[in-house]
Amino acid sequence: MKYSIDIETVCGVKTCKGYNTVHQCPHDHALHHIKNKITKIGIYWRLKDNTEKFKSFDSINDFKLFFNDLPKENMELIGQNFKFDIKTLRAKGLFISKDLWSDDTRCMAIALSDKIPEKWLMFYNIKRNSLNKKLGKQIHRVAGKYSLKTLAPYHLNIEPFWENEDHSDEEYLFLDCKYTYNLESVLKRKLEEENTYEFYKDKLLKWEKMLYEAEYRGIRLDLNKMSELEIKYKNKEIDLLKQLDKELEKYNKLYAKKERQKLYEKYKNMYYNAVNKIKEELKEEKESKLKLKYKKLLRSALQKAPKTISFSSKSQVAWLFEECLGYDITYKKREKGKEIIKKGVGKEVINRLLLENKPYVKLYKEYSKTNKLNTSYFPSYKEKLVDDILYCSFNIGGTKTGRLSSSNPNLQQVPADLKEIFIAREGYKLITKDMSGIEPVLIAYLSEDHNLCNLLINGDNFHNYVTKFLVEYVNCDTSEVKKKFKAERDLCKVVDLSLFYGSGKNRLKTTSILHGFNWSDADCSFKIKLFKEKFMGAFKFKENLDKHLEKGLSVTNIMGRKLKIPDKDDVYMTGFNSLIQGSASDLVLESGARILEEKDLHPLLLVHDELVIEVPDNTQIKENEKKIEEKMTNYTLQSCHGVIPLQVEGNISNHWEK
DNA sequence: AGCAGGGCGATC
DNA sequence: GGACGATCGCCCTGCT
């Protein structure tokens, strides 16, 4: 028997100002399986004669009683983004076996290469906005292309539907369940029609279940270490700020003056505008009143006006560097194919100024980094922790390329310096393994490029190889490059892959400057020519791929995922990139799922080409490490030049290894 | 006051 | 003809 299930949740943190309400919680606690609170649970099914059955529950206990009484043999559960529901139910005491989870309409929509057109989504959002306008509040949030709110109207030919303000609407819950139930069969047919049903069922759904386990388990933080680091960086920030304020005192005064000037102008204009609106005959009596009013407003505004430069404001720092210190803060940027000159204090400008030995730049750079850690990492982690466990969400359909993404918090962008606070549970260790050099391997496998295949089959390192021929004078054994030409290799390492994906001489030049080399334009052009000749096969492959994608046709990646580029103008820059990065990501997902099938191995984090796995700290650990390596490399990448080997790197440790 | 959008930086 | 790409989240700013 098929059932579709849906739950409604709200913020469940009593001390939070969003407690028990939807949409107001600033931390999205409604989405946190431990910090949320279930308000309704709905279950929908159909009898043999097709009559609809629907039941809803206000409490988990009532639902539990009902659910436990249902016959489990041949039970099939369907959900929309069911990962969230099954996780939340489990956290509240109802464990549902993964085996009963038979379909996920969100995953189905992700696997379907036929996506909802952008235009359709636009119309949907216009409707949503006008509804919000009527309500006077942003009640209805953006519905993504994989949410039920857009999938159901699009695939089932029904009118868009909306929940009421408190999410407790019985009717809405019923529709949610019913549409999920109906979507399953429609999407199944569509997947079968385009031959992606197997990919969905055997791969994507399996991966989603693995992610569910990873999310449910969460990762432990070393709280002592964290507060130690937090204090360290707090003090560092205060220190740096003191230095900046001291050294730049006169500019602080200048800035305060400028801001005051701006306020004078602002309130002067407001005053004149107000005066102009008065009818001629009333002018005399009202004018003086207005003058007083705006004087008063100006006075209070002046009191609140900033007295020092805020170094976390890019525009203020830009003003300081350009107007006060006379630095050149321009940089080139491409927008819609055109090169434009922009101003800013981003990485590129800062690094150039550093090379020019401009004062204060180093100080500012350090301050920015510290400020970033203090404002966007520690507070976010602390707010999301449950005891010492941190939970994130993985989004399998979050990206255009097929890559995985992470949010709440995003554990795929943890700064290297903070990785040491991520630790194993008592009695466990963490094994960090990354599939180093996975992208060149996939490019070799898919394009069968002669040189690329051979160098990898020989066991040579891609970056070493590139360094050797890109830096003309290098003529040594490939294995010696890393030692003898470290700076050159570091430069090549950050730019070589991008050359496959379409980066050009400007990119090469900027990168060379960042690495302390000043390669000329001609030099860069020449090097790119060399690179293209060396890997002619790969570029030929890209050319053909682009032609194919530009026709609007789809390609299948290494794991069976179908990929289309909706806008043909995007193909040149994103087509090849998506195929390779999506394949790499799927390879890691598949590896994670295979690892989970083994006893006692718990994948926790997936970071594009890297897995962090929690394993028991016992005598089996070395064997387990071998097992993990085997799961990550046991793919046969057969090319016409031979089998291309996959390699993994990484260690067993108490914490997440850099 | 609250939202949208730009700029930026962390990761791969 | 020429262009690396993909995220998430924070801060600031300008608009209504």
XYZ file of C-alpha atoms (C1' of nucleotides) in Angstrom:
686
model
C 0.000 0.000 0.000
C 1.234 3.472 -0.921
C 0.986 6.344 1.509
C 2.174 9.903 1.199
C 3.203 11.718 4.341
C 3.758 15.383 5.062
C 4.532 17.245 8.257
C 4.263 20.916 9.180
C 6.750 22.408 11.592
C 7.427 25.664 13.392
C 10.246 27.048 15.495
C 10.344 25.121 18.758
C 12.952 27.060 20.686
C 11.179 28.615 23.654
C 13.710 31.382 24.123
C 13.663 32.309 20.451
C 11.585 35.276 19.419
C 10.153 33.209 16.608
C 8.889 30.489 18.947
C 5.765 28.731 17.726
C 5.405 30.999 14.738
C 6.189 30.471 11.112
C 8.295 32.850 8.995
C 9.441 35.002 11.887
C 12.221 32.908 13.293
C 15.478 34.444 12.123
C 17.313 31.151 12.474
C 14.989 28.947 10.455
C 14.496 26.702 13.454
C 11.415 25.228 11.803
C 13.846 23.432 9.506
C 16.039 22.048 12.285
C 14.896 18.527 13.089
C 15.684 18.915 16.783
C 14.903 22.583 17.340
C 11.613 22.499 15.479
C 8.156 21.532 16.638
C 5.648 19.496 14.663
C 2.249 21.172 14.361
C 0.539 18.751 11.989
C 1.134 15.408 10.358
C -0.854 14.295 7.354
C -1.100 10.912 5.679
C -2.927 10.171 2.437
C -3.660 6.923 0.601
C -6.181 5.341 -1.706
C -8.262 2.227 -1.404
C -8.552 -0.376 -4.145
C -11.690 1.274 -5.483
C -9.735 4.548 -5.644
C -11.531 6.263 -2.778
C -9.337 8.836 -1.091
C -8.313 8.434 2.520
C -6.716 11.167 4.539
C -5.924 11.505 8.200
C -4.256 14.310 10.054
C -2.730 14.448 13.520
C -1.838 17.299 15.846
C 0.473 15.259 17.987
C 3.260 12.890 17.181
C 1.984 10.377 19.716
C -1.391 9.998 18.018
C 0.326 9.582 14.696
C 2.709 7.042 16.187
C -0.170 4.895 17.408
C -1.841 5.077 14.035
C 1.320 4.420 12.051
C 2.501 1.503 14.148
C -0.815 -0.219 13.556
C -0.517 -0.004 9.788
C 0.581 -3.228 8.055
C 4.245 -2.853 7.084
C 4.489 -5.536 4.449
C 4.267 -3.953 0.997
C 4.141 -0.527 2.593
C 5.522 2.217 0.361
C 6.014 5.716 1.701
C 6.150 8.716 -0.569
C 7.282 12.161 0.467
C 8.280 15.472 -0.993
C 11.753 16.176 0.375
C 11.067 13.285 2.719
C 14.582 13.469 4.144
C 13.359 16.332 6.299
C 10.156 14.643 7.457
C 11.689 11.287 8.315
C 14.534 13.033 10.109
C 12.179 15.200 12.149
C 9.854 12.325 13.022
C 12.837 10.301 14.156
C 14.081 13.122 16.342
C 10.636 13.274 17.969
C 10.566 9.561 18.671
C 9.104 7.850 15.614
C 11.691 5.801 13.789
C 10.709 4.849 10.258
C 12.942 2.409 8.420
C 14.602 3.720 5.259
C 13.343 0.613 3.498
C 9.766 1.838 3.744
C 10.731 5.106 2.041
C 10.031 4.160 -1.536
C 9.869 7.464 -3.382
C 10.713 11.114 -3.103
C 9.014 13.458 -5.531
C 11.688 16.084 -5.079
C 14.418 13.628 -6.065
C 12.297 12.551 -9.001
C 12.069 16.133 -10.211
C 15.808 16.538 -9.780
C 16.534 13.441 -11.844
C 14.184 14.568 -14.583
C 16.224 16.450 -17.158
C 13.077 18.188 -18.335
C 12.967 21.076 -15.870
C 10.267 23.632 -15.164
C 11.013 26.518 -17.538
C 12.387 29.695 -16.023
C 9.532 31.663 -17.538
C 6.931 29.553 -15.788
C 8.654 30.083 -12.461
C 8.684 33.804 -13.090
C 4.937 33.893 -13.586
C 4.488 31.860 -10.464
C 6.542 34.330 -8.474
C 4.622 37.288 -9.865
C 1.470 35.677 -8.493
C 3.161 35.056 -5.179
C 4.351 38.632 -4.877
C 0.943 40.077 -5.621
C -0.522 37.810 -2.974
C 2.078 39.018 -0.496
C 1.305 42.606 -1.402
C -2.355 42.010 -0.652
C -1.447 40.495 2.700
C 0.909 43.352 3.424
C 3.593 40.928 4.522
C 6.084 38.570 2.923
C 4.081 35.549 4.021
C 4.710 33.325 1.034
C 8.353 32.735 0.467
C 10.110 32.015 -2.805
C 9.235 28.569 -4.066
C 12.144 26.888 -5.780
C 11.950 24.801 -8.892
C 11.853 21.604 -6.827
C 9.260 22.603 -4.276
C 5.827 21.055 -4.269
C 4.304 24.494 -4.725
C 5.746 24.711 -8.202
C 6.010 21.037 -9.125
C 2.351 20.256 -8.494
C 0.832 23.066 -10.565
C 3.319 22.469 -13.356
C 3.109 18.699 -13.659
C -0.464 18.109 -12.502
C -2.110 21.008 -14.307
C -3.700 22.461 -11.218
C -3.953 25.996 -9.850
C -1.159 27.223 -7.559
C -2.037 26.666 -3.927
C -1.045 28.480 -0.756
C -1.022 27.734 2.926
C -2.646 30.048 5.435
C -0.564 32.069 7.837
C -0.066 29.617 10.662
C 0.523 26.497 8.541
C -2.202 24.663 10.417
C -4.660 24.624 7.569
C -6.183 21.191 7.288
C -7.088 21.671 3.653
C -3.580 22.724 2.754
C -2.056 19.682 4.417
C -4.504 17.473 2.574
C -3.550 19.012 -0.768
C 0.139 18.691 0.046
C -0.245 14.971 0.668
C -2.557 14.380 -2.252
C -0.376 16.230 -4.751
C 2.716 14.407 -3.544
C 0.846 11.132 -4.022
C -0.259 12.109 -7.526
C 3.105 13.551 -8.525
C 4.809 10.257 -7.896
C 3.012 8.465 -10.702
C 3.228 11.382 -13.133
C 6.937 11.872 -12.530
C 7.585 8.160 -12.728
C 6.052 8.083 -16.196
C 8.079 11.112 -17.285
C 11.309 9.626 -15.922
C 10.671 6.376 -17.724
C 9.971 8.234 -20.938
C 13.369 9.891 -20.882
C 15.221 6.881 -19.482
C 16.230 8.402 -16.168
C 14.024 6.356 -13.879
C 16.805 3.910 -13.103
C 19.196 6.692 -12.248
C 16.612 8.102 -9.880
C 15.746 4.825 -8.206
C 19.167 3.157 -8.023
C 21.334 6.186 -7.464
C 19.727 9.478 -6.496
C 17.278 8.022 -3.992
C 19.994 5.871 -2.459
C 22.240 8.928 -2.139
C 19.427 10.925 -0.574
C 18.994 8.228 2.055
C 22.706 8.324 2.778
C 22.514 12.106 3.208
C 19.579 11.629 5.552
C 21.745 9.433 7.785
C 24.607 11.924 7.643
C 22.328 14.827 8.509
C 20.655 12.921 11.310
C 23.942 11.928 12.874
C 25.568 15.349 12.682
C 29.168 16.095 13.548
C 30.702 16.772 16.924
C 32.502 19.980 17.793
C 35.258 20.405 20.317
C 33.603 23.119 22.384
C 36.706 23.951 24.391
C 38.808 24.286 21.315
C 36.135 26.405 19.699
C 35.892 28.901 22.526
C 39.662 28.981 22.703
C 39.814 29.901 19.023
C 36.914 32.288 19.388
C 38.659 34.223 22.141
C 41.860 34.229 20.164
C 40.204 35.707 17.078
C 38.061 38.153 19.085
C 41.158 39.561 20.733
C 42.962 39.639 17.448
C 40.166 41.616 15.857
C 40.067 44.126 18.707
C 43.810 44.475 18.473
C 43.814 45.028 14.730
C 40.976 47.497 14.994
C 42.889 49.466 17.598
C 45.896 49.622 15.327
C 43.819 50.686 12.360
C 42.021 53.358 14.353
C 45.241 54.683 15.753
C 47.164 54.788 12.522
C 44.300 56.204 10.542
C 42.978 58.640 13.121
C 43.082 61.711 10.936
C 41.097 59.931 8.247
C 38.528 58.934 10.812
C 38.025 62.626 11.499
C 37.813 63.331 7.802
C 35.258 60.577 7.418
C 33.119 61.862 10.274
C 33.182 65.311 8.682
C 32.155 63.887 5.323
C 29.259 62.020 6.885
C 28.096 65.159 8.704
C 28.244 67.057 5.424
C 26.095 64.401 3.799
C 23.505 64.731 6.535
C 23.388 68.524 6.200
C 22.725 68.122 2.493
C 20.126 65.452 3.065
C 18.066 67.385 5.562
C 18.470 70.626 3.651
C 16.951 68.945 0.624
C 14.192 67.419 2.701
C 13.407 70.844 4.103
C 13.266 72.508 0.676
C 11.115 69.744 -0.704
C 8.712 70.157 2.164
C 8.611 73.919 1.744
C 7.848 73.591 -1.959
C 4.844 71.465 -1.184
C 3.202 74.111 0.986
C 0.539 76.234 -0.608
C 1.677 79.773 -1.324
C -0.734 81.480 1.125
C 0.322 79.292 4.066
C 4.025 79.603 3.429
C 4.880 82.214 5.986
C 3.385 80.545 9.006
C 4.535 77.025 8.144
C 8.036 77.742 6.905
C 9.524 78.495 10.277
C 7.820 75.482 11.811
C 9.372 73.212 9.189
C 12.747 74.789 9.696
C 12.587 73.870 13.353
C 11.386 70.368 12.603
C 14.202 69.557 10.210
C 16.778 71.199 12.431
C 15.678 68.897 15.185
C 15.794 65.854 12.914
C 19.231 66.848 11.692
C 20.484 67.216 15.233
C 19.430 63.731 16.234
C 20.788 62.299 13.002
C 24.108 63.989 13.646
C 24.279 62.423 17.053
C 23.890 58.984 15.544
C 26.289 59.674 12.675
C 29.391 57.461 12.582
C 32.540 58.972 14.015
C 34.975 56.423 12.691
C 35.384 54.423 9.532
C 33.825 51.003 9.736
C 36.383 48.626 8.311
C 33.793 46.000 7.659
C 32.208 48.303 5.124
C 33.780 47.817 1.718
C 32.578 51.158 0.445
C 34.101 53.007 3.386
C 37.426 51.247 2.999
C 37.291 51.942 -0.722
C 36.808 55.635 0.053
C 39.728 55.559 2.484
C 42.094 53.846 0.090
C 41.163 55.861 -2.945
C 40.309 59.351 -1.697
C 42.558 59.593 1.343
C 45.534 57.448 0.476
C 45.462 57.780 -3.286
C 45.581 54.072 -4.038
C 44.480 52.698 -7.363
C 41.580 50.418 -6.519
C 40.431 49.621 -10.038
C 40.187 46.155 -11.459
C 38.867 44.540 -14.602
C 35.776 42.437 -14.629
C 33.783 40.705 -17.300
C 30.092 41.227 -17.463
C 28.054 39.697 -20.278
C 31.170 39.231 -22.336
C 32.275 42.855 -22.016
C 35.284 43.909 -20.036
C 34.534 46.713 -17.636
C 36.647 48.641 -15.153
C 35.362 48.411 -11.614
C 36.470 49.739 -8.271
C 36.631 47.714 -5.110
C 38.733 46.390 -2.267
C 38.425 42.699 -3.081
C 41.128 40.073 -3.191
C 42.520 41.089 -6.539
C 42.991 44.754 -5.649
C 44.231 44.007 -2.147
C 46.847 41.554 -3.369
C 48.087 43.995 -5.967
C 48.348 46.773 -3.373
C 50.214 44.371 -1.118
C 52.744 43.689 -3.855
C 53.144 47.455 -4.241
C 53.906 47.618 -0.506
C 51.143 50.115 0.207
C 50.770 50.898 3.923
C 47.779 49.665 5.951
C 46.753 47.105 3.322
C 48.190 44.142 5.170
C 46.564 45.307 8.368
C 43.202 45.655 6.646
C 43.484 42.246 4.992
C 44.146 40.604 8.327
C 41.312 42.501 9.943
C 38.875 41.403 7.216
C 39.796 37.787 7.648
C 39.429 37.894 11.404
C 36.200 39.832 11.200
C 34.796 37.239 8.823
C 35.584 34.435 11.252
C 34.062 36.332 14.139
C 30.897 37.413 12.417
C 29.966 34.552 10.166
C 31.367 31.366 11.650
C 31.442 31.250 15.456
C 28.043 32.867 16.085
C 26.372 30.710 13.469
C 27.833 27.465 14.798
C 27.018 28.342 18.390
C 23.444 29.167 17.525
C 22.957 25.879 15.672
C 24.646 23.500 18.107
C 22.678 20.906 20.071
C 24.931 20.035 22.984
C 28.137 19.448 21.074
C 26.657 18.221 17.824
C 26.311 20.394 14.734
C 23.791 19.469 12.054
C 23.695 20.793 8.509
C 21.486 20.130 5.495
C 22.689 18.756 2.224
C 20.881 19.731 -0.925
C 21.197 17.246 -3.724
C 19.492 19.450 -6.298
C 20.842 22.795 -5.204
C 23.149 23.422 -8.107
C 22.982 23.786 -11.853
C 25.963 21.533 -12.325
C 24.729 18.579 -10.324
C 27.031 19.317 -7.452
C 25.864 18.857 -3.898
C 25.404 21.904 -1.720
C 25.198 22.411 2.025
C 23.478 24.988 4.197
C 22.384 25.870 7.719
C 25.359 25.916 8.264
C 27.255 25.440 5.049
C 29.848 22.864 6.044
C 31.342 22.858 2.575
C 33.050 26.188 3.191
C 34.583 25.761 6.617
C 37.865 27.734 6.680
C 40.904 25.488 6.905
C 41.841 26.987 10.291
C 38.547 25.902 11.830
C 38.542 22.304 10.663
C 40.322 21.165 13.797
C 37.254 21.938 15.928
C 35.309 19.224 14.077
C 36.011 16.040 16.006
C 34.939 12.428 16.339
C 32.549 11.192 19.016
C 33.799 9.348 22.071
C 35.156 5.982 20.927
C 35.362 7.013 17.286
C 37.830 8.506 14.852
C 37.353 10.576 11.735
C 38.694 9.423 8.424
C 39.122 12.239 5.902
C 39.600 11.069 2.332
C 39.702 13.168 -0.780
C 39.716 12.020 -4.360
C 42.693 14.111 -5.300
C 42.877 15.090 -8.904
C 39.468 13.692 -9.720
C 38.725 16.319 -12.355
C 41.677 15.632 -14.687
C 40.887 11.928 -14.308
C 37.307 12.458 -15.430
C 38.369 14.718 -18.283
C 40.790 12.016 -19.402
C 38.181 9.284 -19.131
C 35.463 11.167 -20.988
C 37.614 12.733 -23.705
C 40.185 9.942 -24.030
C 42.771 12.646 -24.628
C 46.018 10.943 -25.552
C 48.469 12.886 -23.385
C 46.163 13.264 -20.431
C 45.301 9.565 -20.339
C 48.889 8.478 -20.657
C 50.249 10.738 -17.979
C 47.608 9.541 -15.510
C 48.055 5.905 -16.439
C 51.804 6.360 -15.873
C 51.022 7.587 -12.396
C 52.287 11.109 -13.059
C 50.767 14.092 -11.316
C 48.725 16.388 -13.532
C 49.956 19.640 -11.948
C 53.578 18.531 -12.182
C 53.138 17.645 -15.808
C 51.502 20.968 -16.652
C 54.150 22.941 -14.782
C 56.818 21.211 -16.777
C 55.658 22.311 -20.186
C 53.938 25.567 -19.252
C 57.047 27.005 -17.664
C 59.321 26.599 -20.647
C 62.626 26.251 -18.916
C 61.578 23.374 -16.720
C 63.331 20.314 -17.888
C 63.533 17.752 -15.153
C 61.899 14.557 -14.068
C 58.145 15.078 -13.579
C 58.329 13.809 -10.018
C 60.900 16.470 -9.131
C 58.807 19.453 -10.167
C 57.162 19.816 -6.786
C 60.518 20.287 -5.092
C 62.406 22.290 -7.683
C 59.688 24.579 -8.976
C 57.332 24.979 -6.088
C 56.212 28.542 -6.806
C 55.590 27.771 -10.462
C 53.722 24.614 -9.561
C 51.514 26.436 -7.043
C 50.596 28.879 -9.766
C 49.832 26.108 -12.254
C 47.866 24.202 -9.674
C 45.330 26.958 -9.180
C 44.877 27.746 -12.845
C 45.502 24.644 -14.941
C 42.075 23.015 -14.668
C 40.308 26.279 -15.388
C 42.077 26.331 -18.748
C 40.024 23.300 -19.754
C 36.846 25.066 -18.777
C 37.475 28.149 -20.863
C 39.598 30.592 -18.908
C 41.846 32.761 -21.042
C 44.998 34.798 -21.039
C 43.652 37.500 -18.742
C 42.915 34.978 -16.074
C 46.363 33.454 -16.471
C 47.978 36.876 -16.236
C 46.081 37.909 -13.089
C 46.896 34.626 -11.422
C 50.541 34.947 -12.366
C 50.650 38.385 -10.718
C 49.030 37.010 -7.574
C 51.785 34.412 -7.410
C 54.576 36.895 -7.838
C 55.246 36.260 -11.524
C 54.679 38.922 -14.083
C 53.911 36.992 -17.230
C 53.331 39.253 -20.217
C 50.192 39.141 -22.343
C 52.086 37.516 -25.176
C 53.555 34.983 -22.797
C 50.142 34.063 -21.483
C 48.670 33.713 -24.950
C 51.553 31.477 -25.891
C 51.153 29.299 -22.825
C 47.467 28.852 -23.502
C 48.252 27.855 -27.059
C 50.731 25.293 -25.734
C 48.170 23.923 -23.303
C 45.529 23.579 -25.978
C 47.946 21.774 -28.267
C 49.103 19.456 -25.528
C 45.581 18.403 -24.655
C 44.102 18.696 -28.106
C 41.856 15.702 -27.560
C 40.221 17.236 -24.500
C 39.548 20.501 -26.306
C 38.151 18.656 -29.309
C 35.869 16.805 -26.917
C 34.722 20.081 -25.366
C 34.051 21.523 -28.796
C 31.805 18.611 -29.745
C 30.113 18.621 -26.372
C 29.359 22.339 -26.702
C 27.861 21.851 -30.153
C 25.665 19.094 -28.794
C 24.505 21.083 -25.771
C 23.902 24.205 -27.828
C 21.294 22.269 -29.773
C 19.446 21.856 -26.492
C 20.275 18.146 -26.304
C 21.197 16.432 -23.076
C 24.302 14.538 -22.037
C 24.562 11.809 -19.438
C 27.256 12.087 -16.834
C 29.431 9.276 -15.542
C 26.790 8.154 -12.998
C 23.810 8.379 -15.333
C 22.567 11.846 -14.482
C 21.165 13.737 -17.440
C 22.352 17.270 -17.959
C 20.961 20.047 -20.099
C 22.006 23.673 -20.411
C 18.780 25.666 -20.859
C 20.440 28.779 -22.329
C 22.758 28.066 -25.218
C 24.786 31.189 -24.470
C 25.895 29.549 -21.244
C 27.172 26.388 -22.890
C 30.724 27.528 -23.629
C 31.411 28.494 -20.044
C 29.367 25.943 -18.137
C 28.715 22.851 -20.222
C 31.997 21.018 -19.873
C 32.419 22.311 -16.350
C 29.032 20.931 -15.312
C 29.688 17.568 -16.853
C 32.986 17.159 -15.016
C 32.107 18.701 -11.654
C 28.724 16.998 -11.573
C 30.353 13.664 -12.330
C 32.911 14.151 -9.577
C 30.216 15.053 -7.088
C 28.109 12.047 -8.048
C 31.122 9.775 -7.728
C 31.594 10.970 -4.169
C 27.879 10.516 -3.418
C 27.973 6.982 -4.770
C 31.089 6.257 -2.716
C 29.392 7.644 0.371
C 26.367 5.431 -0.207
C 28.565 2.364 -0.659
C 30.470 3.173 2.504
C 27.232 3.505 4.453
C 26.289 -0.018 3.430
C 29.264 -1.278 5.430
C 28.867 -1.947 9.109
C 29.864 0.855 11.499
C 30.959 3.310 8.839
C 29.199 6.665 9.025
C 29.747 9.220 6.285
C 29.226 12.648 7.872
C 30.402 15.252 5.413
C 30.652 15.446 1.658
C 32.748 18.301 0.374
C 32.759 18.057 -3.420
C 35.687 15.658 -3.769
C 36.110 14.757 -0.137
C 34.441 12.502 2.417
C 34.605 12.686 6.195
C 33.612 9.398 7.785
C 33.183 8.492 11.432
C 34.464 5.023 12.319
C 34.847 3.139 15.601
C 38.267 3.546 17.156
C 39.122 -0.142 17.469
C 41.447 -2.778 16.052
C 39.440 -2.832 12.832
C 40.225 0.760 12.009
C 43.002 0.094 9.507
C 40.835 -2.416 7.711
C 37.993 0.046 7.691
C 40.253 2.643 6.174
C 41.164 0.180 3.428
C 37.512 -0.568 2.884
C 36.742 3.120 2.479
C 39.564 3.561 -0.005
C 38.321 0.570 -1.905
C 34.780 1.945 -2.068
C 36.081 5.262 -3.344
C 38.304 3.822 -6.050
C 36.473 0.743 -7.201
C 35.250 2.217 -10.479
C 36.643 1.062 -13.786
C 37.471 4.057 -15.923
C 38.281 2.303 -19.174
C 39.681 4.454 -21.968
C 41.101 3.472 -25.321
C 44.553 4.074 -23.821
C 43.963 1.838 -20.820
C 42.279 2.024 -17.432
C 42.692 5.383 -15.719
C 43.432 4.899 -12.043
C 41.602 6.717 -9.270
C 43.530 7.880 -6.252
C 42.503 8.936 -2.768
C 44.454 10.749 -0.078
C 43.822 11.352 3.578
C 44.243 10.126 7.110
C 42.733 8.764 10.272
C 42.561 11.438 12.925
C 40.687 12.763 15.931
C 39.578 15.743 13.925
C 38.723 16.796 10.414
C 41.986 16.874 8.504
C 42.807 19.890 6.342
C 11.507 48.982 9.390
C 12.061 45.596 6.045
C 13.363 44.052 1.652
C 16.333 43.460 -2.526
C 20.582 43.559 -4.528
C 25.581 44.373 -4.815
C 30.061 43.258 -3.027
C 32.786 40.132 -1.013
C 34.959 35.863 0.750
C 34.968 30.998 2.480
C 35.088 26.355 0.165
C 35.614 23.031 -3.877
C 34.858 36.746 -30.571
C 35.680 35.723 -25.973
C 34.651 34.297 -21.419
C 36.793 29.170 -15.811
C 32.674 27.352 -12.988
C 29.555 26.222 -8.601
C 27.577 27.364 -3.965
C 26.001 29.955 0.958
C 26.008 33.709 4.053
C 27.299 38.165 5.921
C 27.488 43.212 5.689
C 26.251 47.449 3.736
C 23.408 50.487 1.012
C 19.580 52.383 -1.208
C 14.768 52.149 -1.923
C 9.939 52.324 -0.467
